[in-house]
Tab-separated table of C-alpha atoms and ligand atoms in Angstrom:
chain	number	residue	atom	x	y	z
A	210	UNK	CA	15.918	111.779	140.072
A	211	UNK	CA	17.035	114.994	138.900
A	212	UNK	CA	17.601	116.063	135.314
A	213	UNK	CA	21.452	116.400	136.154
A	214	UNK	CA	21.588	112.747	135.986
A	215	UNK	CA	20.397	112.849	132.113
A	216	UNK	CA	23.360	112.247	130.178
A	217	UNK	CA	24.037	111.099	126.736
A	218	UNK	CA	24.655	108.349	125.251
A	219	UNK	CA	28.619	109.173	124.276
A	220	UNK	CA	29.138	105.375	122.594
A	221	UNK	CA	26.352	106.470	120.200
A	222	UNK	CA	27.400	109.557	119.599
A	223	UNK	CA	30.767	108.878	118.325
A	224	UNK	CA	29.505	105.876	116.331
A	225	UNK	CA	27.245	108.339	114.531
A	226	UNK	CA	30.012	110.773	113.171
A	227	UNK	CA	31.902	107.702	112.574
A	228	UNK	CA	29.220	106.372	110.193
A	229	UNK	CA	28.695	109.582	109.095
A	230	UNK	CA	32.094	110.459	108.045
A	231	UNK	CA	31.951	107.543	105.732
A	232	UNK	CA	29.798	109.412	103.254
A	233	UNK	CA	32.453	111.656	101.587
A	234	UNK	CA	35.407	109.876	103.187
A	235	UNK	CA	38.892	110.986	102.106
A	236	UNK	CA	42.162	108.228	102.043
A	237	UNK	CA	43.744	110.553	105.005
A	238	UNK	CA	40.553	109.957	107.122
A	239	UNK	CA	38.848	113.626	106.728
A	240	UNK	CA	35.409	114.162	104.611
A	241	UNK	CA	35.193	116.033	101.016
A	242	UNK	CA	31.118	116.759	100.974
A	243	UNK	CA	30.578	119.848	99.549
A	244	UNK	CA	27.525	121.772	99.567
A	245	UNK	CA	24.471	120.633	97.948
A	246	UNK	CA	26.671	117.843	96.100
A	247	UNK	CA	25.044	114.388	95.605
A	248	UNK	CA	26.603	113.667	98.923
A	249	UNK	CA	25.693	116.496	100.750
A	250	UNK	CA	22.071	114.797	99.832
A	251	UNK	CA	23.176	111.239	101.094
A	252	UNK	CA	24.457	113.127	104.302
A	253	UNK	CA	20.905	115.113	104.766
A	254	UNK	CA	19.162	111.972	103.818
A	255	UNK	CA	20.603	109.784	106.631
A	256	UNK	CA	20.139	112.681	109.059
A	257	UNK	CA	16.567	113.246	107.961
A	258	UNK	CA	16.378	109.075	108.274
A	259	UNK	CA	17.648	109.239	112.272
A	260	UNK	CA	15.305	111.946	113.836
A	261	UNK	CA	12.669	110.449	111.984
A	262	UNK	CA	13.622	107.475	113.948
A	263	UNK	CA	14.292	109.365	117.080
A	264	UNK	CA	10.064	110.302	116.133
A	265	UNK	CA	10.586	114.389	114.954
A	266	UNK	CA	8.758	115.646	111.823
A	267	UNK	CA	11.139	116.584	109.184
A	268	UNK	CA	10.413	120.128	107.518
A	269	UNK	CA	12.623	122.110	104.659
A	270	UNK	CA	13.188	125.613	103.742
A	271	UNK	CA	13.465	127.375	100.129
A	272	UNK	CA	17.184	127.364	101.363
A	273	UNK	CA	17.439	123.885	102.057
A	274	UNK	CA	17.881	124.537	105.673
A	275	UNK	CA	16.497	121.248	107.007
A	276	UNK	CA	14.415	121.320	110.545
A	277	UNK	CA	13.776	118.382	112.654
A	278	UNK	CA	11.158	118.851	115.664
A	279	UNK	CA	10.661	116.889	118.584
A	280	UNK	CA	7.143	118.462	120.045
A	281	UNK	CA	6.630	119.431	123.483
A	282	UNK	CA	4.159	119.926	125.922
A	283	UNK	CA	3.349	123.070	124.800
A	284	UNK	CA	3.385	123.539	120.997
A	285	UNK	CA	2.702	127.408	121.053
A	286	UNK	CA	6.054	127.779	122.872
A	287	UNK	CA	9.333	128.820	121.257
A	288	UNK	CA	11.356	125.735	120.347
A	289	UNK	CA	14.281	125.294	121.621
A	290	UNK	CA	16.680	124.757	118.869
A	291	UNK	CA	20.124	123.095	117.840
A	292	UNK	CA	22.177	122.192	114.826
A	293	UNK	CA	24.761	123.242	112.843
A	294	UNK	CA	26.105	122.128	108.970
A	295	UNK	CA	26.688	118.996	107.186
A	296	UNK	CA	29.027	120.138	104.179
A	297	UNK	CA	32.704	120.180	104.732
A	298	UNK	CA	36.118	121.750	102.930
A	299	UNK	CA	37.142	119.771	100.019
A	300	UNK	CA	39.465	118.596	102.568
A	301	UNK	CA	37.978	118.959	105.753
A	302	UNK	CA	37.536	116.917	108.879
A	303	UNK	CA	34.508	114.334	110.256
A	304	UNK	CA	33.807	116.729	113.306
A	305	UNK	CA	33.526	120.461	111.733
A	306	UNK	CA	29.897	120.920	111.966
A	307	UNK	CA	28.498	117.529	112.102
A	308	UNK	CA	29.794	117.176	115.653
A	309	UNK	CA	26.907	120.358	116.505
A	310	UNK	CA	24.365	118.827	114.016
A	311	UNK	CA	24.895	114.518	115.032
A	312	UNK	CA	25.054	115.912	118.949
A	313	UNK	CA	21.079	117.197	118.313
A	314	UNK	CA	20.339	113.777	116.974
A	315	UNK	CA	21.821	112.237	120.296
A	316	UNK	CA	19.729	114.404	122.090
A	317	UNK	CA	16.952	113.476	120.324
A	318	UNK	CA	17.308	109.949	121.173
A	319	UNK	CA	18.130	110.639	124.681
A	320	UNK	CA	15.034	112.078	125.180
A	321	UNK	CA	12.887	110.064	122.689
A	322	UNK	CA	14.583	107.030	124.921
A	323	UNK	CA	13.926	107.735	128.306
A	324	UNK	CA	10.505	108.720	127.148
A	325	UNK	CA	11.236	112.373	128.793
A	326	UNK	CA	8.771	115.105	127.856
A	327	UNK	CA	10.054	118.746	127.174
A	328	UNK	CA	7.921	121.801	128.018
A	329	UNK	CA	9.187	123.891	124.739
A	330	UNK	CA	9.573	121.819	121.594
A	331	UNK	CA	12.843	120.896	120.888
A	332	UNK	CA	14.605	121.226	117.163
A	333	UNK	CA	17.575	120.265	115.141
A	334	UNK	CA	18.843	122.333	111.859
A	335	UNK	CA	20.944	121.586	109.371
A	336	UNK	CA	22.216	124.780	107.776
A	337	UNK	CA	22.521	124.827	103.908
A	338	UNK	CA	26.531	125.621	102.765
A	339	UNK	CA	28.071	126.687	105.716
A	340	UNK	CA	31.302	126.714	104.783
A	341	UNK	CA	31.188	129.289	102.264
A	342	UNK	CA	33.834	126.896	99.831
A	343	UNK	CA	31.720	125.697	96.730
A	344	UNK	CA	29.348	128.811	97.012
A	345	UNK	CA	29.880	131.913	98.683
A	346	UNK	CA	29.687	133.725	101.711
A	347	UNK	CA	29.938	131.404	104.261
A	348	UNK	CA	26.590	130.946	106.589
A	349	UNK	CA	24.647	131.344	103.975
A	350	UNK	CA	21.645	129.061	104.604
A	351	UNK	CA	21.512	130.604	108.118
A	352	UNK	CA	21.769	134.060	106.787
A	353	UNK	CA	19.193	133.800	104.779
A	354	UNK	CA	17.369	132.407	107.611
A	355	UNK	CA	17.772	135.519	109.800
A	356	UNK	CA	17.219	137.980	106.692
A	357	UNK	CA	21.134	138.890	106.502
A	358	UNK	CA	20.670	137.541	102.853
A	359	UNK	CA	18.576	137.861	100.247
A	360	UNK	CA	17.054	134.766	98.968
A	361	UNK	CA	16.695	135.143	95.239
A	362	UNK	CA	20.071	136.785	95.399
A	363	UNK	CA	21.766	133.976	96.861
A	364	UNK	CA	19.686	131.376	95.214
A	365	UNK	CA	21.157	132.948	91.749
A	366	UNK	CA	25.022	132.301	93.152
A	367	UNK	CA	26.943	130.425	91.264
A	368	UNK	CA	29.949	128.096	91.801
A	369	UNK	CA	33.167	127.738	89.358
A	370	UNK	CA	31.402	126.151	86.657
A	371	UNK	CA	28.562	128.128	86.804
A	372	UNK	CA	26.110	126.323	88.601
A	373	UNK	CA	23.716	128.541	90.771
A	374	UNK	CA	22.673	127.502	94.508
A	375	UNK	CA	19.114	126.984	93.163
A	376	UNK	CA	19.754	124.449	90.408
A	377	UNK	CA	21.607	122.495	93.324
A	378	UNK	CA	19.181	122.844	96.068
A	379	UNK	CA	16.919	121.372	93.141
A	380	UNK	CA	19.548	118.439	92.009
A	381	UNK	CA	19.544	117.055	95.498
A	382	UNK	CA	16.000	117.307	96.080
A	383	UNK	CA	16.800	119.989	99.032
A	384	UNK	CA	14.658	123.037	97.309
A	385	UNK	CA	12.179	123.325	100.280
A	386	UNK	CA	9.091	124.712	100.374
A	387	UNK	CA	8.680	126.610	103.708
A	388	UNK	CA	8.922	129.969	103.709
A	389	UNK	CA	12.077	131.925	105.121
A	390	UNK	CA	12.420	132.424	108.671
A	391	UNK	CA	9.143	131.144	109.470
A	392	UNK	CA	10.033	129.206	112.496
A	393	UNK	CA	8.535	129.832	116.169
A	394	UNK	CA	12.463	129.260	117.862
A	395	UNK	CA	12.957	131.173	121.609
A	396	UNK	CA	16.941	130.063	121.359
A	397	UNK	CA	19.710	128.068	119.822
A	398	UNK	CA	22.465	126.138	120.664
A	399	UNK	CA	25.058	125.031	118.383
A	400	UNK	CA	27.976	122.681	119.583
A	401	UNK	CA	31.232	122.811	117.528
A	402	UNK	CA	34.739	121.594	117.823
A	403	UNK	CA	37.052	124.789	119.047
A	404	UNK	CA	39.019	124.280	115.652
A	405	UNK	CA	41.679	126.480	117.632
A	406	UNK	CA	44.459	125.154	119.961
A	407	UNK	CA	43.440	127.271	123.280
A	408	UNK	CA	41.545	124.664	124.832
A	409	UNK	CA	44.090	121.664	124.315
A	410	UNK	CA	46.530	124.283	125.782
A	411	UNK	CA	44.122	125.082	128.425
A	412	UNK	CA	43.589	121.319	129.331
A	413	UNK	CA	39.619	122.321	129.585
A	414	UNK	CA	37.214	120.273	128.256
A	415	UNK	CA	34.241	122.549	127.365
A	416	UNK	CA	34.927	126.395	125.725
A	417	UNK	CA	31.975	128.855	126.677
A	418	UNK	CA	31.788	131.067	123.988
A	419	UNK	CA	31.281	134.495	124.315
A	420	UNK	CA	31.678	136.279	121.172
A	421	UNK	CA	32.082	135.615	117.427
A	422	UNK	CA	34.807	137.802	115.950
A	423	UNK	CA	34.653	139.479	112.731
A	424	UNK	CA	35.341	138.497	109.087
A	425	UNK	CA	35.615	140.458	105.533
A	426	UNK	CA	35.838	138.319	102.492
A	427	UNK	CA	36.916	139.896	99.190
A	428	UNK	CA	37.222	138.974	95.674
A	429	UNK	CA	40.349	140.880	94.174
A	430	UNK	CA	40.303	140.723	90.528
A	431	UNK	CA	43.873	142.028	88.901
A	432	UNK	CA	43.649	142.804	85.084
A	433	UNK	CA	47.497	143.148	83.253
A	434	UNK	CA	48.177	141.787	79.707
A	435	UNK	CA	48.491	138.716	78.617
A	436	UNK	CA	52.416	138.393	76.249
A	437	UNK	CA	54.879	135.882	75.688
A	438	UNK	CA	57.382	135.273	78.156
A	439	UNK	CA	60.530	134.939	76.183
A	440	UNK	CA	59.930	138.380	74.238
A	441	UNK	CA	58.240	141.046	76.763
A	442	UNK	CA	61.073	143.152	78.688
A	443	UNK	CA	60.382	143.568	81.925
A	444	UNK	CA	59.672	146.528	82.022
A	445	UNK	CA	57.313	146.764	79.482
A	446	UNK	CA	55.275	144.065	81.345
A	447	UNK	CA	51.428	144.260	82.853
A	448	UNK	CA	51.842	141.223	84.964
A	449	UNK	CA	48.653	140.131	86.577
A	450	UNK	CA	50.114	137.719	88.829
A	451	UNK	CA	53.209	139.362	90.248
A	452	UNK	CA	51.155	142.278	91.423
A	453	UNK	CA	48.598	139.610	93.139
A	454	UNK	CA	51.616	138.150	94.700
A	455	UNK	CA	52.324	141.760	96.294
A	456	UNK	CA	49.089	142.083	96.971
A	457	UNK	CA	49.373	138.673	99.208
A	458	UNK	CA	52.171	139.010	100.385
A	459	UNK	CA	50.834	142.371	102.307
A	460	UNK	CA	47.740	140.655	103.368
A	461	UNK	CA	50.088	138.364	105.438
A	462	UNK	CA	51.761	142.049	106.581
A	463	UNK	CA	48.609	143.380	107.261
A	464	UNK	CA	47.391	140.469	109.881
A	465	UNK	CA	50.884	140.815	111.346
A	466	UNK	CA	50.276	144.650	112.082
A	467	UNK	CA	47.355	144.063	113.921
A	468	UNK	CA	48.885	141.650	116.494
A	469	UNK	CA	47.626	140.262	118.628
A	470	UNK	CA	44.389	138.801	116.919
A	471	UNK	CA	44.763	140.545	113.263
A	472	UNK	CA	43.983	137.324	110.908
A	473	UNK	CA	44.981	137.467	106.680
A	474	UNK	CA	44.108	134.516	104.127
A	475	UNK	CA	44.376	133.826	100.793
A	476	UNK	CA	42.962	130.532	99.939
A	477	UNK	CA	41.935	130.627	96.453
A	478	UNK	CA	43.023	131.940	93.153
A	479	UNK	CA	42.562	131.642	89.700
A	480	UNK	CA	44.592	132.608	86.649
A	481	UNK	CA	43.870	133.353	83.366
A	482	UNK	CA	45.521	131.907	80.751
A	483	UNK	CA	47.921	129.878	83.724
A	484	UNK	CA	50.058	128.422	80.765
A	485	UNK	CA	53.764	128.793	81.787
A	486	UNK	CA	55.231	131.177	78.979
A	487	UNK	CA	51.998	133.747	78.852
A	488	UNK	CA	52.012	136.286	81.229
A	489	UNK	CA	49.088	136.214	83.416
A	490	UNK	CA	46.540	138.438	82.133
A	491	UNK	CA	44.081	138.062	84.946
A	492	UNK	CA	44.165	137.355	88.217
A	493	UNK	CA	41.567	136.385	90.707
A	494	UNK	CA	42.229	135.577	94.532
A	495	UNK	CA	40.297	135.434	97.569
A	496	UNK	CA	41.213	137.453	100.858
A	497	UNK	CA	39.880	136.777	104.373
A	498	UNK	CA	40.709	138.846	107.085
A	499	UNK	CA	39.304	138.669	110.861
A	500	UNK	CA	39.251	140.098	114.067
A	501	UNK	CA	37.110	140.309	117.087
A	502	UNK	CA	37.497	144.339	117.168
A	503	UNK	CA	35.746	145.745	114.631
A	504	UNK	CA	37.434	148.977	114.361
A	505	UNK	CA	40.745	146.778	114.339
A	506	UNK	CA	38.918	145.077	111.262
A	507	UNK	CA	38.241	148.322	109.792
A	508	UNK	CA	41.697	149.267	109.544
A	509	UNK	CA	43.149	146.269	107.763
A	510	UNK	CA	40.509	147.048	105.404
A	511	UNK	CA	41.617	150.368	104.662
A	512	UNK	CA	44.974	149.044	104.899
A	513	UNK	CA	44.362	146.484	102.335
A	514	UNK	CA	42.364	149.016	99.829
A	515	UNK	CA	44.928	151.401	100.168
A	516	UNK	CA	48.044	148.877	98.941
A	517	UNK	CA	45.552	147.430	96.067
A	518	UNK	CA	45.706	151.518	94.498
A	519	UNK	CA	49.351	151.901	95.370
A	520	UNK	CA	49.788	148.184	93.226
A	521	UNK	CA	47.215	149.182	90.419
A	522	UNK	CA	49.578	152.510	89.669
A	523	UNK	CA	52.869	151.398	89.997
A	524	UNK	CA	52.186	148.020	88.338
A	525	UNK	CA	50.245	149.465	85.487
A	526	UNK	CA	47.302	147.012	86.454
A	527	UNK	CA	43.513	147.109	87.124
A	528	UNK	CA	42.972	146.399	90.746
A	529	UNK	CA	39.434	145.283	91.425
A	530	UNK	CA	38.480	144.707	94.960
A	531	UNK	CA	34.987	142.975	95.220
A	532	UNK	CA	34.020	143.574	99.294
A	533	UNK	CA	31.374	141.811	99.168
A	534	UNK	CA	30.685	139.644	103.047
A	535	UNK	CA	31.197	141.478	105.834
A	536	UNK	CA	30.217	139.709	108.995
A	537	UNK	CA	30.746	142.420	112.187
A	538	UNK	CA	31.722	140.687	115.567
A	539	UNK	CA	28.516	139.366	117.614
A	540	UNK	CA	28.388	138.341	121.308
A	541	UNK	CA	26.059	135.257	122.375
A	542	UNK	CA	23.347	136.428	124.844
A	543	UNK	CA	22.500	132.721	126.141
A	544	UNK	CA	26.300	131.695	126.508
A	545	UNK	CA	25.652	131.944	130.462
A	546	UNK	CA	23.059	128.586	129.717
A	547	UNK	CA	26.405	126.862	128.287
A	548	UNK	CA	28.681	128.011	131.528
A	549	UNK	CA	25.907	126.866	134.286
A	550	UNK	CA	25.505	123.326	132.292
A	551	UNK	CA	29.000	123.078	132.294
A	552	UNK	CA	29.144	123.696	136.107
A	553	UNK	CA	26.759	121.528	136.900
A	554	UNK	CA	27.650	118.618	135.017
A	555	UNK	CA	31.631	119.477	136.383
A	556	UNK	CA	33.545	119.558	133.179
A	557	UNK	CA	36.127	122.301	133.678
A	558	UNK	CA	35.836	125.290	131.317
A	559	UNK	CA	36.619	128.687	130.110
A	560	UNK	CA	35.606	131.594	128.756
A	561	UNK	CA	36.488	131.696	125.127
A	562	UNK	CA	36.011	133.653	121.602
A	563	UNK	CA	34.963	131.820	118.236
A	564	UNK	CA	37.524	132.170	115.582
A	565	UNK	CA	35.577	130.724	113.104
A	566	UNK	CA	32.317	131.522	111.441
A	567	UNK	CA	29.161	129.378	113.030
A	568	UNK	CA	25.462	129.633	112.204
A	569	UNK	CA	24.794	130.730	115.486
A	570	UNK	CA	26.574	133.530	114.704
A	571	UNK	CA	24.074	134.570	112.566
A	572	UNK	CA	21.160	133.009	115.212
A	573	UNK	CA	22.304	135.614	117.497
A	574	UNK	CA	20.733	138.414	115.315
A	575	UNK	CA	17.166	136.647	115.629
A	576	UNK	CA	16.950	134.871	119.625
A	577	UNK	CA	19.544	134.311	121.885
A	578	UNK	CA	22.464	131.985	121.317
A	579	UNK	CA	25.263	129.902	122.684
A	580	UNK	CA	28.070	127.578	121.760
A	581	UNK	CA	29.777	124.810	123.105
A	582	UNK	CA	33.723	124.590	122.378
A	583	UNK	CA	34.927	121.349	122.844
A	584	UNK	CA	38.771	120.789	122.275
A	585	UNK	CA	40.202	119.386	118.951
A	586	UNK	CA	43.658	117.459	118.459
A	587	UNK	CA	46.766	120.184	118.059
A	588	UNK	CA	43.686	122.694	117.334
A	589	UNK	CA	43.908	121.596	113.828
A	590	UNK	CA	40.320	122.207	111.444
A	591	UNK	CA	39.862	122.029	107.726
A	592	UNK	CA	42.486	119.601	107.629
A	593	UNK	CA	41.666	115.473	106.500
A	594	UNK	CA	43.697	114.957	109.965
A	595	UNK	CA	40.879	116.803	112.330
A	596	UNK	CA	40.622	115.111	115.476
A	597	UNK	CA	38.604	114.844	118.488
A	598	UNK	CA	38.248	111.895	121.161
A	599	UNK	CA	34.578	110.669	122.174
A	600	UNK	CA	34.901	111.728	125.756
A	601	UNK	CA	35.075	115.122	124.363
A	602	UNK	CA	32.175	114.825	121.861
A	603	UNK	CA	30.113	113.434	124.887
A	604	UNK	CA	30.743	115.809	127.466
A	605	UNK	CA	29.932	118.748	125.234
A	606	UNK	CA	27.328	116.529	124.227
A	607	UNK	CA	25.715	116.604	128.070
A	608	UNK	CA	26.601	120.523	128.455
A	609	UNK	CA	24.571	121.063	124.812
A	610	UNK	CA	21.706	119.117	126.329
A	611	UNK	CA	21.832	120.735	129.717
A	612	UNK	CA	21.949	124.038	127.913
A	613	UNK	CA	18.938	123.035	126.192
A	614	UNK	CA	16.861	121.560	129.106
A	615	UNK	CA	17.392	124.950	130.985
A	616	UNK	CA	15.308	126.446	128.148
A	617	UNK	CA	13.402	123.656	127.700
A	618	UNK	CA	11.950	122.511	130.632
A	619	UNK	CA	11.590	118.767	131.679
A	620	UNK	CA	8.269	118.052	132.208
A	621	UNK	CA	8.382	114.330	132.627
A	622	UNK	CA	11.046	112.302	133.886
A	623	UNK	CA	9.457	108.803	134.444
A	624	UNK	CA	12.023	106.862	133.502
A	625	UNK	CA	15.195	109.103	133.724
A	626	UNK	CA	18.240	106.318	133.588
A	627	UNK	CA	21.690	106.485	134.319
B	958	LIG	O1	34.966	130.426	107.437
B	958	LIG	C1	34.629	129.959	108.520
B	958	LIG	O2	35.035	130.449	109.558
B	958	LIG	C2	33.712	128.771	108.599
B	958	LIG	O3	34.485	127.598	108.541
B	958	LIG	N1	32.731	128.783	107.541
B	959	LIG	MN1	31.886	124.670	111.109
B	960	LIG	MN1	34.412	125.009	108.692
């Protein structure tokens, strides 16, 4: 029988994520596991328990990027390699990232079931902090991976109260040993739900993704002075927070100006004293702005730099504005893997561009790299609500292992099932 008849086990699969949603489950159904918290660990741990099961080796990076490996016929080869993140949004969903990581376990057990032998070993990663919430950037266990970051650098960043990526790693037991970017890997996969609305609209069940569009994150630190709110006139005033709000405010009229992809956040902010009748000394906010062009991207940076001066001298304020991830757009050189699996297997499709940040973003730099979009409820993502069915999880499920297998090579199929 033909490979094409090797499909996953969807029941599984969706019991999985259901079991694995449980560790960090919210009342409104999402998952709050934040990087390298103690359950981040339980999450790793129960991964590391099922490929071990499934019969891989388990193997850990000084980033905590975890590696499970499935050998194949021929060791020296390439593996062929899949995974994604385990660590959510403090209130994020039980599919954003564990969906790509939970579909390599499937496919692990596929295989390990039907006995079937792979020419090129076949791995599954979990990237350390994805998300880029607790610690920042976003990637980050990936980009170190691929050399965007440095390790020591990033192993010295810190979270709100202070506590740096390496004391965590260490906490949880995660602080590997293996050197950096020492894996033998030919290509990697990486399935993830669309987190976007276009294939719901679409009424496709698989996204091929071609390209990974650009982000800048910023820290904007605005410095006033702090005086009592009952006694400063107004015009005497060195507010901190009202020129922050400007500065917001415009980073909402800067995405609208670069219609029709031009994206603008602000999704966290701190203020110093925050007591209702100081005025706010200090301000510091995030800003996220994305598009797949980067010279698009380059202009609502200047854009943005240019209205921080114009607030810093007509506000009297200190405008600080910390550029410090820049991630340019990147197009996946083994998406055409994803489109033929998803012919063959007869899911309908489209071409499609990732809106989010992935790991295989970063992958890309290193081997060549595809995704697999599968539709999410109302397109909704870093939400508690996040939804997905399990006839969507399988059937990107099946393109993700087709994908692979194309790489891969079977090289025994004794007992290929139904
Ligand atoms: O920010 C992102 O796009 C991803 O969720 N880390
Ligand atoms: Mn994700
Ligand atoms: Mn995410």
């Amino acid at each position: 029988m033909s490979t094409k008849e090797l499909l996953i086990n969807g029941e599984r699969l969706w019991n999985s994520l259901m079991e694995m949603g449980k560790i960090g489950a919210t009342e409104k159904g999402g998952c709050n596991r934040l990087a390298l918290t103690e359950l981040d660990k339980q999450a790793r741990d129960l991964f590391c328990q099922w490929c071990e099961a499934a019969g891989c080796t388990i193997s850990v990076d000084k980033m905590g990027n975890i590696f499970a490996r499935r050998e194949g016929l021929d060791s020296s080869l390439g593996a062929v390699c899949t995974g994604s993140h385990l660590d959510t949004q403090p209130t994020g969903g039980k599919f954003d990232g564990v969906f790509g990581v939970l579909s390599g376990v499937e496919i692990l057990r596929t295989l390990h079931e039907g006995n079937i032998q792979t020419r090129a070993p076949i791995e599954i990663s979990v990237w350390t902090n994805e998300e880029g919430s607790r610690f920042q950037p976003a990637m980050q266990g990936s980009g170190v991976y691929v050399g965007r970051f440095d390790l020591e650098e990033e192993w010295a960043k810190k979270d709100v109260n202070g506590y740096t990526v390496k004391q965590a790693l260490e906490d949880i037991g995660y602080l590997g040993t293996e050197e950096i970017g020492s894996r033998h890997i030919q290509a990697f996969f990486e399935a993830h739900i669309e987190q976007g609305p276009i294939l719901e609209d679409e009424d496709k069940q698989i996204g091929v993704v071609r390209l990974g569009q650009g982000i800048r994150w910023y820290n904007v630190t605005v410095t006033g002075r702090e005086s009592h709110a009952g006694s400063t006139p107004m015009h005497l005033r060195a507010d901190a927070l009202a020129a922050a709000s400007n500065i917001i405010a415009q980073v909402e009229n800067i995405a609208h100006a670069h219609k029709p992809n031009g994206l603008g956040t602000t999704g966290f902010m701190q203020v110093y004293p925050n007591s209702r009748n100081t005025i706010p000394g200090t301000v510091t906010f995030s800003v996220d702005l994305r598009n797949p062009d980067p010279a698009v991207l380059a202009s609502m940076d200047r854009m943005l730099n240019e209205y921080c001066e114009k607030m810093a001298a007509e506000r009297d304020v200190d405008v600080d504005v910390d550029h410090f991830w820049y991630f340019e757009p990147v197009e996946f050189a083994a998406s055409e893997n994803v489109k033929i699996a998803a012919q063959k297997l007869g899911y309908s499709h489209m071409d499609i561009f990732a809106g989010a940040g992935h790991d295989a973003c970063y992958m890309a730099d290193i081997v060549p790299s595809g995704m697999v979009f599968t539709p999410c409820k109302d397109g909704i993502s870093h939400n508690e609500i996040e939804f997905t069915t399990p006839e969507q999880c399988e059937a990107g499920c099946n393109v993700l292992l087709h994908a692979m297998l194309e790489v891969a090579e079977v090289v025994d199929s004794k007992t290929i099932k139904n």
